Short mmCIF file of C-alpha atoms and ligand atoms in Angstrom, two decimals:
data_model
loop_
_atom_site.label_atom_id
_atom_site.label_comp_id
_atom_site.label_asym_id
_atom_site.label_seq_id
_atom_site.Cartn_x
_atom_site.Cartn_y
_atom_site.Cartn_z
CA MET A 1 99.90 92.88 103.49
CA VAL A 2 97.96 93.28 100.32
CA GLY A 3 94.63 91.58 99.94
CA HIS A 4 93.00 90.48 96.77
CA PRO A 5 92.17 93.43 94.62
CA ARG A 6 88.48 94.18 94.49
CA GLU A 7 87.13 92.93 91.24
CA ARG A 8 86.85 95.95 89.01
CA GLN A 9 83.50 96.41 87.40
CA MET A 10 83.44 97.05 83.73
CA GLN A 11 82.35 100.51 82.75
CA ILE A 12 80.13 101.17 79.79
CA GLU A 13 82.25 101.93 76.72
CA ASP A 14 82.16 101.17 73.02
CA ASN A 15 81.46 97.49 72.27
CA ALA A 16 80.10 96.78 75.74
CA VAL A 17 76.88 94.80 75.91
CA VAL A 18 74.64 96.72 78.28
CA THR A 19 71.48 95.34 79.83
CA PHE A 20 69.22 97.87 81.54
CA HIS A 21 65.71 98.50 82.76
CA TYR A 22 64.01 101.78 81.99
CA THR A 23 60.81 103.65 82.61
CA LEU A 24 59.89 106.33 80.12
CA THR A 25 57.64 109.27 80.97
CA ASN A 26 56.75 112.54 79.25
CA ASP A 27 56.66 116.06 80.70
CA GLN A 28 53.07 115.51 81.81
CA GLY A 29 54.31 112.66 83.99
CA GLU A 30 52.47 110.09 81.90
CA LEU A 31 54.00 106.62 81.66
CA ILE A 32 54.83 105.88 78.04
CA GLU A 33 56.73 102.63 78.35
CA SER A 34 58.46 100.52 80.95
CA SER A 35 60.83 97.63 80.37
CA LYS A 36 59.62 96.15 83.66
CA GLU A 37 56.42 95.15 81.89
CA SER A 38 58.44 93.00 79.49
CA SER A 39 62.15 92.38 79.91
CA ALA A 40 65.33 94.40 80.28
CA LEU A 41 66.77 95.87 77.12
CA ALA A 42 70.21 94.75 75.90
CA TYR A 43 72.23 96.62 73.28
CA ILE A 44 75.79 97.05 72.04
CA HIS A 45 77.11 100.41 73.22
CA GLY A 46 78.49 102.86 70.68
CA ASN A 47 76.75 101.77 67.50
CA GLY A 48 73.70 104.01 67.69
CA SER A 49 71.17 101.27 68.34
CA ILE A 50 69.44 103.27 71.08
CA ILE A 51 68.58 106.97 71.01
CA SER A 52 71.63 109.21 71.11
CA GLY A 53 70.88 111.13 74.31
CA LEU A 54 70.36 107.95 76.30
CA GLU A 55 73.47 106.29 74.88
CA ALA A 56 75.53 109.35 75.90
CA GLU A 57 74.16 109.23 79.46
CA LEU A 58 75.00 105.53 79.79
CA GLU A 59 78.66 106.03 78.84
CA GLY A 60 80.97 105.28 81.80
CA ARG A 61 78.24 103.80 84.02
CA GLN A 62 78.43 100.34 85.55
CA THR A 63 76.22 97.57 86.88
CA GLY A 64 73.89 98.79 89.61
CA ASP A 65 73.98 102.45 88.59
CA LYS A 66 70.64 104.22 88.60
CA PHE A 67 69.97 107.56 87.02
CA ASN A 68 67.31 109.81 85.66
CA VAL A 69 67.67 111.93 82.53
CA ARG A 70 65.36 114.28 80.67
CA LEU A 71 66.09 114.45 76.94
CA GLU A 72 65.01 117.24 74.60
CA PRO A 73 63.42 116.01 71.34
CA ASP A 74 66.69 116.51 69.43
CA ASP A 75 68.37 113.94 71.67
CA ALA A 76 65.39 111.62 71.54
CA TYR A 77 63.10 111.06 68.54
CA GLY A 78 63.58 114.47 66.89
CA GLU A 79 61.22 117.35 66.25
CA ARG A 80 57.94 116.78 64.46
CA SER A 81 58.01 117.54 60.73
CA ASP A 82 54.87 118.73 58.97
CA GLU A 83 56.33 117.41 55.74
CA LEU A 84 55.81 113.89 57.04
CA VAL A 85 52.06 114.45 57.20
CA GLN A 86 50.49 113.66 53.86
CA THR A 87 47.01 113.32 52.46
CA MET A 88 46.40 110.78 49.72
CA PRO A 89 43.46 109.08 48.03
CA ARG A 90 42.10 105.94 49.62
CA SER A 91 42.93 104.06 46.43
CA ALA A 92 46.65 104.43 47.23
CA PHE A 93 46.21 101.76 49.90
CA VAL A 94 46.18 98.06 49.15
CA ASP A 95 43.39 97.34 51.64
CA ALA A 96 41.38 100.45 50.80
CA ASP A 97 38.19 99.11 52.37
CA ASP A 98 39.69 98.27 55.73
CA LEU A 99 41.28 101.61 56.59
CA ASP A 100 40.87 103.02 60.06
CA VAL A 101 42.35 105.87 62.07
CA GLY A 102 45.32 104.60 64.08
CA MET A 103 46.36 101.90 61.63
CA ALA A 104 50.08 101.69 60.86
CA PHE A 105 51.63 100.98 57.48
CA ARG A 106 55.11 100.52 56.13
CA ALA A 107 55.92 103.15 53.52
CA LEU A 108 58.93 103.84 51.35
CA SER A 109 60.48 107.29 51.59
CA ASP A 110 63.79 108.90 50.63
CA ASP A 111 65.19 107.69 53.96
CA GLY A 112 64.19 104.10 53.39
CA GLU A 113 61.30 102.30 54.98
CA THR A 114 59.28 104.18 57.58
CA ILE A 115 56.14 103.55 59.55
CA VAL A 116 53.20 105.86 58.94
CA HIS A 117 49.99 106.10 60.97
CA VAL A 118 46.57 107.00 59.64
CA ILE A 119 45.50 110.11 61.55
CA SER A 120 42.28 111.01 59.73
CA ILE A 121 39.96 109.78 57.01
CA GLU A 122 37.55 112.17 55.29
CA GLY A 123 35.61 110.58 52.45
CA ASP A 124 38.18 109.46 49.90
CA GLN A 125 41.02 111.41 51.50
CA VAL A 126 43.32 109.63 53.93
CA THR A 127 45.89 111.56 55.98
CA VAL A 128 48.95 109.72 57.26
CA ASP A 129 51.65 110.87 59.65
CA GLY A 130 55.22 109.54 59.26
CA ASN A 131 56.57 111.19 62.41
CA HIS A 132 57.69 108.88 65.18
CA PRO A 133 54.89 108.82 67.76
CA LEU A 134 57.32 110.31 70.32
CA ALA A 135 58.74 112.99 67.99
CA GLY A 136 58.53 116.52 69.37
CA GLN A 137 58.39 115.35 72.98
CA ALA A 138 60.91 115.75 75.75
CA LEU A 139 61.35 112.34 77.37
CA THR A 140 62.45 111.37 80.84
CA PHE A 141 64.14 108.03 81.35
CA ASP A 142 64.59 106.36 84.73
CA VAL A 143 67.34 103.85 84.16
CA GLU A 144 68.86 101.02 86.15
CA VAL A 145 71.91 99.29 84.71
CA GLU A 146 71.57 95.53 85.19
CA ASP A 147 74.69 94.22 83.53
CA VAL A 148 77.75 95.34 81.56
CA ARG A 149 80.03 92.94 79.72
CA GLN A 150 82.29 92.81 76.69
CA ALA A 151 80.55 91.91 73.42
CA THR A 152 81.71 88.69 71.80
CA ASP A 153 83.34 88.75 68.37
CA GLU A 154 80.23 87.08 67.00
CA GLU A 155 77.96 89.76 68.45
CA LEU A 156 80.15 92.51 67.03
CA SER A 157 80.12 90.94 63.58
CA HIS A 158 76.32 90.53 63.70
CA GLY A 159 75.82 93.99 65.18
CA HIS A 160 73.39 92.79 67.85
CA VAL A 161 73.27 91.07 71.21
CA HIS A 162 72.94 87.33 71.65
CA GLY A 163 71.72 85.55 74.77
CA PRO A 164 68.65 85.85 76.98
CA HIS A 165 67.78 89.42 76.00
CA GLY A 166 69.14 89.34 72.48
CA ALA A 167 68.50 88.00 69.01
CA HIS A 168 68.33 84.29 68.04
CA GLU A 169 66.61 83.21 71.23
ZN1 ZN B 201 73.37 87.31 65.61
#
């Protein structure tokens, strides 16, 4: 006698839509971000839309899997680069009178558009930092896979996820 085969769960592979919860901490044990404060993250596996080290760890997992991974900066947001710290005159900013430390601006660079943060203001000199705020840090992710399914043709052609956790809500 052969019973019904157990329904096989889909494993995470290229073009799978993966929905997962994560909690992100640094080496000091400080909480940086948790999806549980907002909603689970959904992405299309294999197209580089999440950081490389995390995408590699998710490969082959399935719904219900939980894991913990510590990523070196190279597998996360990269090392910090001093070249991305620049000092410029206040007049280079459109809203020169409203500048404050911590403000973020879009800036054009050789790599396209980036976000820079004002890190200091001394008189007329404004210093901005174009490093990702998490660059140079090892990051630990606690992950729980919520759902794995095949992407639709429409999602693949758009390059992003549709539905409750996706675009066009
Ligand atoms: Zn779309």
